[in-house]
Each structure stands twice: as C-alpha cells, then as structure tokens.
PDB file of N, CA and C in Angstrom:
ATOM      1  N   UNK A 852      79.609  14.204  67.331  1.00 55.00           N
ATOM      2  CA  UNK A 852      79.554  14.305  65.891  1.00 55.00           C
ATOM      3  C   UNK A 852      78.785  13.133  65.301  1.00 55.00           C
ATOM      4  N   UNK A 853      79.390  11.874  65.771  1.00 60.00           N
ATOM      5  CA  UNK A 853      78.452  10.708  65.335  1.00 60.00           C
ATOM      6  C   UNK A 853      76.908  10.523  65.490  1.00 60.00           C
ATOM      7  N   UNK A 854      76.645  10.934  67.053  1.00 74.00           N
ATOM      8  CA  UNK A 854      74.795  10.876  67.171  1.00 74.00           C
ATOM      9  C   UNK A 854      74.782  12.377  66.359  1.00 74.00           C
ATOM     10  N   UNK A 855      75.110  13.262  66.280  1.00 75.00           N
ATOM     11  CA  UNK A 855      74.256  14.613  65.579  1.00 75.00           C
ATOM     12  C   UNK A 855      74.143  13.767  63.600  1.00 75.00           C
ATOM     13  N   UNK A 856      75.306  12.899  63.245  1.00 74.00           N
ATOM     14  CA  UNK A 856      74.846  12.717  61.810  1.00 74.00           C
ATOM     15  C   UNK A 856      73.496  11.664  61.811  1.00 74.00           C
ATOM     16  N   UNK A 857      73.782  10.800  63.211  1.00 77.00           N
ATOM     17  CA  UNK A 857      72.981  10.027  63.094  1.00 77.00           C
ATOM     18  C   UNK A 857      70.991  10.257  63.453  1.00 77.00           C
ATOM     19  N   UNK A 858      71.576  11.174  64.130  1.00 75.00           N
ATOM     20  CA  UNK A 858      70.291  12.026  64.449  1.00 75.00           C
ATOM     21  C   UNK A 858      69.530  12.562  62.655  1.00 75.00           C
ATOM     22  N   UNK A 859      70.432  13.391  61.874  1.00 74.00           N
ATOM     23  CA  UNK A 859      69.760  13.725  60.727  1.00 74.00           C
ATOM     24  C   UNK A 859      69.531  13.317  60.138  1.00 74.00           C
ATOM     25  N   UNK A 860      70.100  12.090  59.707  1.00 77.00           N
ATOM     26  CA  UNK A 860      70.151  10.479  58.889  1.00 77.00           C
ATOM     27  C   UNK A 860      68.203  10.208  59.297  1.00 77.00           C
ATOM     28  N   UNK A 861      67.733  10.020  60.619  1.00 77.00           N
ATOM     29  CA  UNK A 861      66.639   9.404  61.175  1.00 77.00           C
ATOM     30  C   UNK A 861      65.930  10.383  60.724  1.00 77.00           C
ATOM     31  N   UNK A 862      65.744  11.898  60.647  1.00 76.00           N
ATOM     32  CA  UNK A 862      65.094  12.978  60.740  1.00 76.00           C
ATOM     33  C   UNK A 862      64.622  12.945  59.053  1.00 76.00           C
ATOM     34  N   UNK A 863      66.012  12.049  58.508  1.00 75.00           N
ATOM     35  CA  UNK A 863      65.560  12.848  56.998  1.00 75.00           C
ATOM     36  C   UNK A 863      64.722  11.111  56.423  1.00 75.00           C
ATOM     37  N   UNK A 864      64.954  10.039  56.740  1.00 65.00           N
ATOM     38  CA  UNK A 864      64.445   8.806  56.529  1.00 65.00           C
ATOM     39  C   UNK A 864      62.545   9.529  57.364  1.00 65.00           C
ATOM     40  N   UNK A 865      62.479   9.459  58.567  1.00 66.00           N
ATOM     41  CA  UNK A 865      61.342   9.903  58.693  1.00 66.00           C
ATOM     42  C   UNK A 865      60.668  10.836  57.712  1.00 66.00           C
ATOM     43  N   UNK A 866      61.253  11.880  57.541  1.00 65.00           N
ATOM     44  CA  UNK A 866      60.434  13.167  56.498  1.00 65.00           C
ATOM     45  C   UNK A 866      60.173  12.110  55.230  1.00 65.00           C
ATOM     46  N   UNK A 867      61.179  11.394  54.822  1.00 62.00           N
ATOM     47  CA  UNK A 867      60.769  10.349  53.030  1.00 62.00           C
ATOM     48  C   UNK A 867      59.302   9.986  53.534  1.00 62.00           C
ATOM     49  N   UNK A 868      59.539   9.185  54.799  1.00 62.00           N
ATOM     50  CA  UNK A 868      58.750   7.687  54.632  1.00 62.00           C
ATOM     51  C   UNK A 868      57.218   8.809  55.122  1.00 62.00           C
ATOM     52  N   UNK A 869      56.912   9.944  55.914  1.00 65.00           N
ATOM     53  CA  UNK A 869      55.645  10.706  55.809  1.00 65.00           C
ATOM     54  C   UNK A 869      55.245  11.655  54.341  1.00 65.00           C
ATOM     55  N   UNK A 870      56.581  11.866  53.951  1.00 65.00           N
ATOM     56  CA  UNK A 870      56.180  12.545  52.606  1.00 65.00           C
ATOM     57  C   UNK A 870      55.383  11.585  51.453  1.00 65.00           C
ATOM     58  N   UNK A 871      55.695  10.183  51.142  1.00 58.00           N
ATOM     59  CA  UNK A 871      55.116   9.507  50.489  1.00 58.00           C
ATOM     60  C   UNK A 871      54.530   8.731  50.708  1.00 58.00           C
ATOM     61  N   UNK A 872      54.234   8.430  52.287  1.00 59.00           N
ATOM     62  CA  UNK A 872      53.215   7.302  52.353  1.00 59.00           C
ATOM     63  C   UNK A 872      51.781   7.986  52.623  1.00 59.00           C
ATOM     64  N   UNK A 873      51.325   9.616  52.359  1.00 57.00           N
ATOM     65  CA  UNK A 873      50.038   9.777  52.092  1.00 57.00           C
ATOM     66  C   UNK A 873      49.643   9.550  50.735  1.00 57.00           C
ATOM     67  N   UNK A 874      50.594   9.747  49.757  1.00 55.00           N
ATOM     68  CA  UNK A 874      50.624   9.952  48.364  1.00 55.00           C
ATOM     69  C   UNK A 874      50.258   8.284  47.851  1.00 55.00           C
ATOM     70  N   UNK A 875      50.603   6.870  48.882  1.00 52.00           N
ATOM     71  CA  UNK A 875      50.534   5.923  48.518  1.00 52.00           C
ATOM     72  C   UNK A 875      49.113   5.657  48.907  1.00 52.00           C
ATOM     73  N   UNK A 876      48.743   5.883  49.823  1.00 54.00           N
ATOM     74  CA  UNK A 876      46.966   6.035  50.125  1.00 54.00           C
ATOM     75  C   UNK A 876      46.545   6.566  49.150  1.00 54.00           C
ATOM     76  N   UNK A 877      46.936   7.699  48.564  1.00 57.00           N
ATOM     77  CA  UNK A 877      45.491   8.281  47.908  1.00 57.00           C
ATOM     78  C   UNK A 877      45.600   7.785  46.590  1.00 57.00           C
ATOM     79  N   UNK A 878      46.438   7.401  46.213  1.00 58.00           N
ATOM     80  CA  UNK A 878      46.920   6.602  44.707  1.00 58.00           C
ATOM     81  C   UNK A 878      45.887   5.077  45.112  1.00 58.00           C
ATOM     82  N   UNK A 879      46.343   3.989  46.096  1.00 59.00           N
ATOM     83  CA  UNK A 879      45.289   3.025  46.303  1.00 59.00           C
ATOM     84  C   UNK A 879      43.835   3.786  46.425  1.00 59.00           C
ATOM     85  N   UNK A 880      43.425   4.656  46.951  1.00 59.00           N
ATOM     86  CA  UNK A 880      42.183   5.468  46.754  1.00 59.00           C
ATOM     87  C   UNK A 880      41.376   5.946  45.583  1.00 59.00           C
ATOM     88  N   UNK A 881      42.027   6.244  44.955  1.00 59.00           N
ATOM     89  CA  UNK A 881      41.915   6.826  43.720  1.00 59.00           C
ATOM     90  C   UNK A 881      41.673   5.230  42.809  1.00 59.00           C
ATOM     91  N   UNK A 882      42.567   4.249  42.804  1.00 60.00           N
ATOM     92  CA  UNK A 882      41.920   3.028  41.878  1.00 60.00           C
ATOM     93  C   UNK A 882      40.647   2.363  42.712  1.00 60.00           C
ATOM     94  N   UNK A 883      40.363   2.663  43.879  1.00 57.00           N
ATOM     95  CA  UNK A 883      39.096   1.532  44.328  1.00 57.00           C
ATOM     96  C   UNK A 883      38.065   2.665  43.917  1.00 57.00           C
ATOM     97  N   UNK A 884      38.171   3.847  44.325  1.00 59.00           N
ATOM     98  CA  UNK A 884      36.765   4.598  43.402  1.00 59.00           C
ATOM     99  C   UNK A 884      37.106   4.365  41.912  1.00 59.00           C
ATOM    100  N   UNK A 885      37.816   4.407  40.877  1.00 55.00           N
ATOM    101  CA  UNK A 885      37.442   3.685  40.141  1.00 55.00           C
ATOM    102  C   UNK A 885      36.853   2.458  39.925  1.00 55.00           C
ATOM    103  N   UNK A 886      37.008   1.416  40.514  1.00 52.00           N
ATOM    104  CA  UNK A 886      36.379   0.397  40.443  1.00 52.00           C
ATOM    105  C   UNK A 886      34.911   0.654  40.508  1.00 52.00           C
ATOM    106  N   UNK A 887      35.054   1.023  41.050  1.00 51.00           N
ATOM    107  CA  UNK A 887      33.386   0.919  42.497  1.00 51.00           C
ATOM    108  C   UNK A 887      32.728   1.852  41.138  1.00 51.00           C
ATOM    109  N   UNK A 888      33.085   3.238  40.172  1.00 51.00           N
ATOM    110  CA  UNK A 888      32.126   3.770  39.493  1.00 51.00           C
ATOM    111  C   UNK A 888      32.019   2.740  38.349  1.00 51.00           C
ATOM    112  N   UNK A 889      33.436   2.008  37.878  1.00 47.00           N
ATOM    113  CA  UNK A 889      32.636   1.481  36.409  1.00 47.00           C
ATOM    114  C   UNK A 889      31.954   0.045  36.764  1.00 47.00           C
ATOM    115  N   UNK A 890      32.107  -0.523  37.949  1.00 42.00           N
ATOM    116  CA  UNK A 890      31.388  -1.963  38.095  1.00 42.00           C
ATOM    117  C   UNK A 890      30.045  -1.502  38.051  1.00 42.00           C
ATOM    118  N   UNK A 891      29.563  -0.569  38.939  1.00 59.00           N
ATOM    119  CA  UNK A 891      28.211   0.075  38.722  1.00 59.00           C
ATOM    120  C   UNK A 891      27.259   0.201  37.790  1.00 59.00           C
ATOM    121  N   UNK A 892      25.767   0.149  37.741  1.00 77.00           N
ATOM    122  CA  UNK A 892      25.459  -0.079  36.245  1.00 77.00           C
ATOM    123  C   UNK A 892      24.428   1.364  36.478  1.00 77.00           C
ATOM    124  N   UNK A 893      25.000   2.607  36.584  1.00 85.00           N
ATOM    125  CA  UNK A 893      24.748   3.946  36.771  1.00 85.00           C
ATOM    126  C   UNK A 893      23.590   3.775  35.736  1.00 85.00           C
ATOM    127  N   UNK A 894      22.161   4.241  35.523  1.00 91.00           N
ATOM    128  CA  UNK A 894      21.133   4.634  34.574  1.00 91.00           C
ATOM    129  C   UNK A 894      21.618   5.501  33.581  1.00 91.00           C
ATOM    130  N   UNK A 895      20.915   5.607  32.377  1.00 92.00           N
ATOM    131  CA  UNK A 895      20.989   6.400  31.154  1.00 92.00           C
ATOM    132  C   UNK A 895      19.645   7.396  30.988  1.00 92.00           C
ATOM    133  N   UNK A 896      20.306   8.322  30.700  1.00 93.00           N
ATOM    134  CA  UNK A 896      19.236   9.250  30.358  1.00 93.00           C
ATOM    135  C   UNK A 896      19.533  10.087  29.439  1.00 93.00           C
ATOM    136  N   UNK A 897      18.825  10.126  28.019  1.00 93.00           N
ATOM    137  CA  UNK A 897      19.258  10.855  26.794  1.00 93.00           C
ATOM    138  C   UNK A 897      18.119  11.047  26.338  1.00 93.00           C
ATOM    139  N   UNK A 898      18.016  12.229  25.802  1.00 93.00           N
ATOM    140  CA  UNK A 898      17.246  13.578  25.116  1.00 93.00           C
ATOM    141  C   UNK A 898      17.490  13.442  24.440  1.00 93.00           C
ATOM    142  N   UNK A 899      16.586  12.868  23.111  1.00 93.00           N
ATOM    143  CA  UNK A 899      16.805  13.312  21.369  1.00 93.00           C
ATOM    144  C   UNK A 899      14.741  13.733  20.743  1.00 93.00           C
ATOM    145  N   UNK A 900      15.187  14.846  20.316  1.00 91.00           N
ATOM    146  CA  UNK A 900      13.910  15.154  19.586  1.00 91.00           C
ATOM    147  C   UNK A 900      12.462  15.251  20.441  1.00 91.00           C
ATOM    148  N   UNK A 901      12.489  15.228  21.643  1.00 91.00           N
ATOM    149  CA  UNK A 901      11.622  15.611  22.490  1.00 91.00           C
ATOM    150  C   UNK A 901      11.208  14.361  23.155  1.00 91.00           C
ATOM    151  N   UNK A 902      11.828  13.193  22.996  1.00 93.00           N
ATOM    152  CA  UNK A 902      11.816  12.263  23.665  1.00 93.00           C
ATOM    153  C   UNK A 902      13.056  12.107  24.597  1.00 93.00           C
ATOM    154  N   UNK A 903      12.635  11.216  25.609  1.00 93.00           N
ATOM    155  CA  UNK A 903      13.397  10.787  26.926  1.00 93.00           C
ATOM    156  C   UNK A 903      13.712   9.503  26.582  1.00 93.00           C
ATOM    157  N   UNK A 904      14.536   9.483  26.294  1.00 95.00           N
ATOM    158  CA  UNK A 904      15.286   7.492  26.834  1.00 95.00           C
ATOM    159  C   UNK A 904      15.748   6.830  27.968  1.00 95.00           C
ATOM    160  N   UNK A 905      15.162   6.203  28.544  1.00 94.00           N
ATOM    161  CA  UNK A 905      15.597   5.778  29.711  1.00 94.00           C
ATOM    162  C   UNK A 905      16.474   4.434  29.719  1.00 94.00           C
ATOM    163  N   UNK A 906      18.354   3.880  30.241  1.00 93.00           N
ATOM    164  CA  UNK A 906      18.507   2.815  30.422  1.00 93.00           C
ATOM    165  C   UNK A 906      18.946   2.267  31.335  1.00 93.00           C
ATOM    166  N   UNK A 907      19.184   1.335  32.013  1.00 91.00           N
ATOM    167  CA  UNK A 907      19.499   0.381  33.298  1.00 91.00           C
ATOM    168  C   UNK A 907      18.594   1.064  34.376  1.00 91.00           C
ATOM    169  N   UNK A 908      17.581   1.527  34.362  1.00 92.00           N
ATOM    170  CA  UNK A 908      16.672   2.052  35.555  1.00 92.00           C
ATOM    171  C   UNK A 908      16.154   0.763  36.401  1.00 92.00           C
ATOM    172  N   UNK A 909      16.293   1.294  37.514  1.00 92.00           N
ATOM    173  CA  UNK A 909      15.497   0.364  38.339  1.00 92.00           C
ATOM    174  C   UNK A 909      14.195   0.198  39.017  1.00 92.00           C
ATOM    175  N   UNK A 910      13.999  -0.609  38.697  1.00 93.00           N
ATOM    176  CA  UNK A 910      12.443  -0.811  38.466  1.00 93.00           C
ATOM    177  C   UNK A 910      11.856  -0.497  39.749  1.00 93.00           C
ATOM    178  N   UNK A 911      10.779   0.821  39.360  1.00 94.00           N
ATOM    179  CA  UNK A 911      10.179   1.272  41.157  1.00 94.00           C
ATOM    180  C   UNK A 911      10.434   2.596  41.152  1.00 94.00           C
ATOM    181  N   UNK A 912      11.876   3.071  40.785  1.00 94.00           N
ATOM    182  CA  UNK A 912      12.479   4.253  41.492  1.00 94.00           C
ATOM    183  C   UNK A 912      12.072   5.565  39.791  1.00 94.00           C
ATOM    184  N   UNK A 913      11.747   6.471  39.934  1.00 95.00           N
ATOM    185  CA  UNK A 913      11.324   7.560  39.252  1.00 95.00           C
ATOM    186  C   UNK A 913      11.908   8.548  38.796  1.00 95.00           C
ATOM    187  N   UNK A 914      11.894   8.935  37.883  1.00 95.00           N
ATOM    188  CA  UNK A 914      12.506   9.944  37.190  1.00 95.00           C
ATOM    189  C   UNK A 914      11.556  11.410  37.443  1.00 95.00           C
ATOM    190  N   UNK A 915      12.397  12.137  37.617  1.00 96.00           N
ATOM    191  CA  UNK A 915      11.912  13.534  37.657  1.00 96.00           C
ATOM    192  C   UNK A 915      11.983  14.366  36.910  1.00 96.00           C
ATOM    193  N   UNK A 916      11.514  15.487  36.093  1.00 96.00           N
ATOM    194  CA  UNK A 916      11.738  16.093  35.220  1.00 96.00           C
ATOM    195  C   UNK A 916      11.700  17.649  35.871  1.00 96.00           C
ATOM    196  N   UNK A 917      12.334  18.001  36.288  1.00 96.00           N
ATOM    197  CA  UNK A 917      12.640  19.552  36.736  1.00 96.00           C
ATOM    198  C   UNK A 917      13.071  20.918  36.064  1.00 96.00           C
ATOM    199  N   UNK A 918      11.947  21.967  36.416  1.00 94.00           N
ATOM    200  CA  UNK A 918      12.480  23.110  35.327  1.00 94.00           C
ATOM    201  C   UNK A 918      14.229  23.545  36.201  1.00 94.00           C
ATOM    202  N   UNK A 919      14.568  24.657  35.055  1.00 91.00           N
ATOM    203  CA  UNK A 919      16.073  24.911  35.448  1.00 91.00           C
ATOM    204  C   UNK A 919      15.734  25.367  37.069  1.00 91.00           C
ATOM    205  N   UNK A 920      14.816  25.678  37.764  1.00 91.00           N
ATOM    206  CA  UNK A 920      14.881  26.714  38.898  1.00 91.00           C
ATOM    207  C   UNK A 920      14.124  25.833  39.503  1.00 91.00           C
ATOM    208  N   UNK A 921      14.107  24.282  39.466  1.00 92.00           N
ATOM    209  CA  UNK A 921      13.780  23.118  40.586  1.00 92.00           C
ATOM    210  C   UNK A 921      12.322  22.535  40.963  1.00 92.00           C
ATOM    211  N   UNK A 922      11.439  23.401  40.129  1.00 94.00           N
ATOM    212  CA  UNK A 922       9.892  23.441  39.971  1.00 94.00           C
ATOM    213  C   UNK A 922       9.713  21.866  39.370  1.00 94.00           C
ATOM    214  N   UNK A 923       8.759  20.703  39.757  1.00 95.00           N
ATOM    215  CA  UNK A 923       9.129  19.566  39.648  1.00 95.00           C
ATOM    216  C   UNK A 923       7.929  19.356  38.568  1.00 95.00           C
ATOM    217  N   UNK A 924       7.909  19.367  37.289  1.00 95.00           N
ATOM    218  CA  UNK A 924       6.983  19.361  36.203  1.00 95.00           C
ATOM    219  C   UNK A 924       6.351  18.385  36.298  1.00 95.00           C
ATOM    220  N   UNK A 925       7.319  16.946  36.469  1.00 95.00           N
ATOM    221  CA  UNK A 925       6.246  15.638  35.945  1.00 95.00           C
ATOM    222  C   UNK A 925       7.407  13.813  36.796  1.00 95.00           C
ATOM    223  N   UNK A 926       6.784  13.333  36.671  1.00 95.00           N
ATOM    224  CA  UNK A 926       7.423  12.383  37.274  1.00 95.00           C
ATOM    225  C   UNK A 926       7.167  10.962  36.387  1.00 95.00           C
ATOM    226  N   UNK A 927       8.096  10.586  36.025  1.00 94.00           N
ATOM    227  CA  UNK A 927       7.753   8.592  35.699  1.00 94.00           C
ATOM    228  C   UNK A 927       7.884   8.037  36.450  1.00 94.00           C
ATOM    229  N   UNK A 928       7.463   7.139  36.575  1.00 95.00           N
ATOM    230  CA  UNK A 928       7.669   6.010  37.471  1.00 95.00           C
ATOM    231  C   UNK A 928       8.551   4.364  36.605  1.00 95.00           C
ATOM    232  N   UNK A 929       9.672   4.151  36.576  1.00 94.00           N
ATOM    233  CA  UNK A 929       9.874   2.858  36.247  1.00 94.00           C
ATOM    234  C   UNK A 929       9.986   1.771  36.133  1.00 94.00           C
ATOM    235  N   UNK A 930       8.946   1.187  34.871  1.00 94.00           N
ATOM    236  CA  UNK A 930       7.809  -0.157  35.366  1.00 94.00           C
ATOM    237  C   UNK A 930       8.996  -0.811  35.097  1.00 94.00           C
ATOM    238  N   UNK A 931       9.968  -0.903  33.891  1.00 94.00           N
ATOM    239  CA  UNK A 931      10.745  -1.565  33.200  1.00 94.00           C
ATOM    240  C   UNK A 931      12.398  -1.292  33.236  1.00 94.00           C
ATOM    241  N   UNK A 932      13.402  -1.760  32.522  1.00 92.00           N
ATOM    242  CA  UNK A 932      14.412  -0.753  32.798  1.00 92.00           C
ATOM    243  C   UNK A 932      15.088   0.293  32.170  1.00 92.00           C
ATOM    244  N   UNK A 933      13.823  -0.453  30.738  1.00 94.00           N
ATOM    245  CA  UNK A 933      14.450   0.777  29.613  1.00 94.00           C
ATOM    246  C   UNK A 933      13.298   1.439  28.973  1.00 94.00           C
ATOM    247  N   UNK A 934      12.759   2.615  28.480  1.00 94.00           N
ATOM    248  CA  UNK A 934      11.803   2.942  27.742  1.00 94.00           C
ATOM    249  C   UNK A 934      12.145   4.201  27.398  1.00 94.00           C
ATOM    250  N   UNK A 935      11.098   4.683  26.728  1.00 94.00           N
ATOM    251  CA  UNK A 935      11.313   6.106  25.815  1.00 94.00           C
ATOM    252  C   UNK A 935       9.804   6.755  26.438  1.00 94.00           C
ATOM    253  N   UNK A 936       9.883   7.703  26.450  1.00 94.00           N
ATOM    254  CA  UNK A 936       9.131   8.602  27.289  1.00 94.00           C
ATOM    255  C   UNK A 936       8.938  10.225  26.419  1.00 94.00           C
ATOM    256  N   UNK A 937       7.977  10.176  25.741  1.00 94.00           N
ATOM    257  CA  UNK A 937       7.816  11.576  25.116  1.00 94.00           C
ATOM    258  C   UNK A 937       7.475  13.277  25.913  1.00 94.00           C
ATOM    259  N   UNK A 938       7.860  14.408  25.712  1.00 90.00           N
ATOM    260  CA  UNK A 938       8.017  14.691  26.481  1.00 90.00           C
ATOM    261  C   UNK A 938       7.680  16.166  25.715  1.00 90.00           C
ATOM    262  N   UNK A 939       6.560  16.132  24.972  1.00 86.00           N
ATOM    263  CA  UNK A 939       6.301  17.013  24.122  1.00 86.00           C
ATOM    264  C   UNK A 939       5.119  18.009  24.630  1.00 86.00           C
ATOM    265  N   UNK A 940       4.014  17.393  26.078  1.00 91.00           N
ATOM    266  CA  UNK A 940       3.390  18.364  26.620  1.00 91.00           C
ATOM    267  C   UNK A 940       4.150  19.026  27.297  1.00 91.00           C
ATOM    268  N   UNK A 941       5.479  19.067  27.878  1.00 93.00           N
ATOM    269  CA  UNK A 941       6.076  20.102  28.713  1.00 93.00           C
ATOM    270  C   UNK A 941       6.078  21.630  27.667  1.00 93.00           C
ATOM    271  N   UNK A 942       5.919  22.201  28.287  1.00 93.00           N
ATOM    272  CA  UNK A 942       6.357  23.904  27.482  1.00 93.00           C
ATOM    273  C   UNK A 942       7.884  23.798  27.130  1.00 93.00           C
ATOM    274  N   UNK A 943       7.861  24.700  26.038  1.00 92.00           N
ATOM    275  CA  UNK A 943       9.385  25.511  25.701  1.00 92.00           C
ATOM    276  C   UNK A 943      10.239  25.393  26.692  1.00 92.00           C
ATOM    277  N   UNK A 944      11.442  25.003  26.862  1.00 92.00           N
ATOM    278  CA  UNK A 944      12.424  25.855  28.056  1.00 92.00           C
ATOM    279  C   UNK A 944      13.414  24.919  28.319  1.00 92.00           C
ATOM    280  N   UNK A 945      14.101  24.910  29.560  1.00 93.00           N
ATOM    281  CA  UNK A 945      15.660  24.420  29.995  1.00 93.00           C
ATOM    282  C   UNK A 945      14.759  23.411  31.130  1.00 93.00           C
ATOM    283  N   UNK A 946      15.556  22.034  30.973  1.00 95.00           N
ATOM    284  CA  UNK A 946      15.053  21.267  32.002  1.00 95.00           C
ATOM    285  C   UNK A 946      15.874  20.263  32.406  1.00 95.00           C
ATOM    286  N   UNK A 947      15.429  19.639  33.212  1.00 95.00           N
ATOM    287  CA  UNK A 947      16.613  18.394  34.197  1.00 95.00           C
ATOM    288  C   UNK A 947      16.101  17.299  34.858  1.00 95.00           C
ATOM    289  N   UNK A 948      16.319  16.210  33.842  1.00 95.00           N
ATOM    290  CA  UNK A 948      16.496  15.049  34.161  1.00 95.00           C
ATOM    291  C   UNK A 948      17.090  14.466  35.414  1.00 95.00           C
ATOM    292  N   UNK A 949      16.156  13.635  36.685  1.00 95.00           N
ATOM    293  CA  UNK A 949      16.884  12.670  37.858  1.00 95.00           C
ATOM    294  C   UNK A 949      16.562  11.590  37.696  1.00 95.00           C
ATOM    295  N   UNK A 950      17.655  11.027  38.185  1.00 93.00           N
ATOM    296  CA  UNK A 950      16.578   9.542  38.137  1.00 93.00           C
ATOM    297  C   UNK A 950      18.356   8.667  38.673  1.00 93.00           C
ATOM    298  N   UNK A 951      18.365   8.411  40.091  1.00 88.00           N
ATOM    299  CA  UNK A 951      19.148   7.640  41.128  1.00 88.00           C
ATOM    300  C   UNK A 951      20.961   8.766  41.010  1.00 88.00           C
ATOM    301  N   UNK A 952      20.988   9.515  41.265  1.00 84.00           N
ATOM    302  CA  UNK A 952      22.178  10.208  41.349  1.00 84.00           C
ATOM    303  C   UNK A 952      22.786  10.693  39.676  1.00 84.00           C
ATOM    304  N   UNK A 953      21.614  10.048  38.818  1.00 90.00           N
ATOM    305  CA  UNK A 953      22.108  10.437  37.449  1.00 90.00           C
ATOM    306  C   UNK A 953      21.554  11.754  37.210  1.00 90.00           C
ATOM    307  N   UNK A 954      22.098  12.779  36.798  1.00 92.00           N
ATOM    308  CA  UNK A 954      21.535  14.381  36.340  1.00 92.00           C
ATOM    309  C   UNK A 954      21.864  14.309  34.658  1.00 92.00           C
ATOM    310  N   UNK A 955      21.014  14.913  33.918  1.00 93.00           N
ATOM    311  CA  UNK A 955      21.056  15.186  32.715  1.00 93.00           C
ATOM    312  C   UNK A 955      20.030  16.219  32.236  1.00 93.00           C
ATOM    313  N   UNK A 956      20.641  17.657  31.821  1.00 94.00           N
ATOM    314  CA  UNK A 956      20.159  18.544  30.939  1.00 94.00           C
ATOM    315  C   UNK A 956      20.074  18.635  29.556  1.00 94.00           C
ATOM    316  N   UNK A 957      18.407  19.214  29.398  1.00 93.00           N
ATOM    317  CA  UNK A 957      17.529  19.058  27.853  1.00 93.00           C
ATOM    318  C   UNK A 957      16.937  20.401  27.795  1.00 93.00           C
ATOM    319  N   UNK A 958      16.611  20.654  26.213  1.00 92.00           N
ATOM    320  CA  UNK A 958      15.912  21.775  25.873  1.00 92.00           C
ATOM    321  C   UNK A 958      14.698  21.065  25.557  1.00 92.00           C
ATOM    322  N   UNK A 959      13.647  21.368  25.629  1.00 90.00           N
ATOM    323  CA  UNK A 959      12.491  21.194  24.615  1.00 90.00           C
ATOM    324  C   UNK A 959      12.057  21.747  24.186  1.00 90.00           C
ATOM    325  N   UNK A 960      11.703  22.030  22.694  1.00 84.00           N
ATOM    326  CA  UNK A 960      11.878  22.898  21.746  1.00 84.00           C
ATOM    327  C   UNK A 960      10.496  22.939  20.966  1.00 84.00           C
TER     328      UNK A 960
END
C-alpha cells in the first residue's frame, strides 16, 4: 500500500514538473525574440503620393520594387540611409516594396 501511494505521488510530481517546464522555455523564448526584434533597427518604407520614403537603410543594399505577380520593375540602390524616391514613371497598379526582410505594399495611382 505504501510503495503503490508512493509510486503515484512520483508519477504525478513527474507529469507537473514535464507539463510546465516546456511552457517555461517557450515563455523565456518568446521574451528573447522580443528583444532581438525591437533592438534591431529594421528599415522603413512608406508610400505617400507616389513617392517612396526610405529609413534606416543600409548603405549598399537595394530596394526592389515588384509588381503584385513578382515581375521586378526597378531597383535603388542605397547611397544614404534615408531618401525619398519618386515613383511616378511606374504604370497604374499594385506593387511591393523590399528592401532587407522589410515588405511593404503601394498603389500607384
């Protein structure tokens, strides 16, 4: 009688300590990717009025301007880390901004 309580006593302390110690990983997991996205100084890319704004770019690496269906229209290159970029010879239509893991969709109108 004594080892069978003591047996379930161990059975049910084991089941706690696997039930919540994945939940304690992914909770520490979950705050270091936070860290890691806002220390980052991720680029800006905003569409107003047929201009492109570019900010925190790094200098070298290029922006792409892609129709909706991946056709690669035009490319910058960035001398600086911030500039404005007009964008008024592209045609009418749906398009997409790259530039280092940043995506951003524009109409030009």
């Amino acid at each position: 009688m004594y080892s069978m309580k003591r047996f379930f006593t161990i059975i049910t302390l084991l089941l706690f300590v696997f039930a919540v110690q994945p939940s304690l990983f992914a909770q520490e997991k979950k705050e270091k990717e936070k860290v890691a996205v806002s220390d980052s100084n991720l680029p800006e890319l905003i569409f107003v009025d047929n201009i492109l704004y570019v900010k925190n770019a790094p200098i070298g690496k290029k922006v792409q301007i892609l129709t909706i269906y991946g056709y690669k229209m035009r490319e910058i290159e960035m001398k600086s880390t911030e500039g404005e970029y007009p964008l008024n010879n592209l045609p009418k239509g749906f398009y997409v901004a790259k530039l280092e893991g940043k995506v951003r969709k524009f109409v030009v109108k």
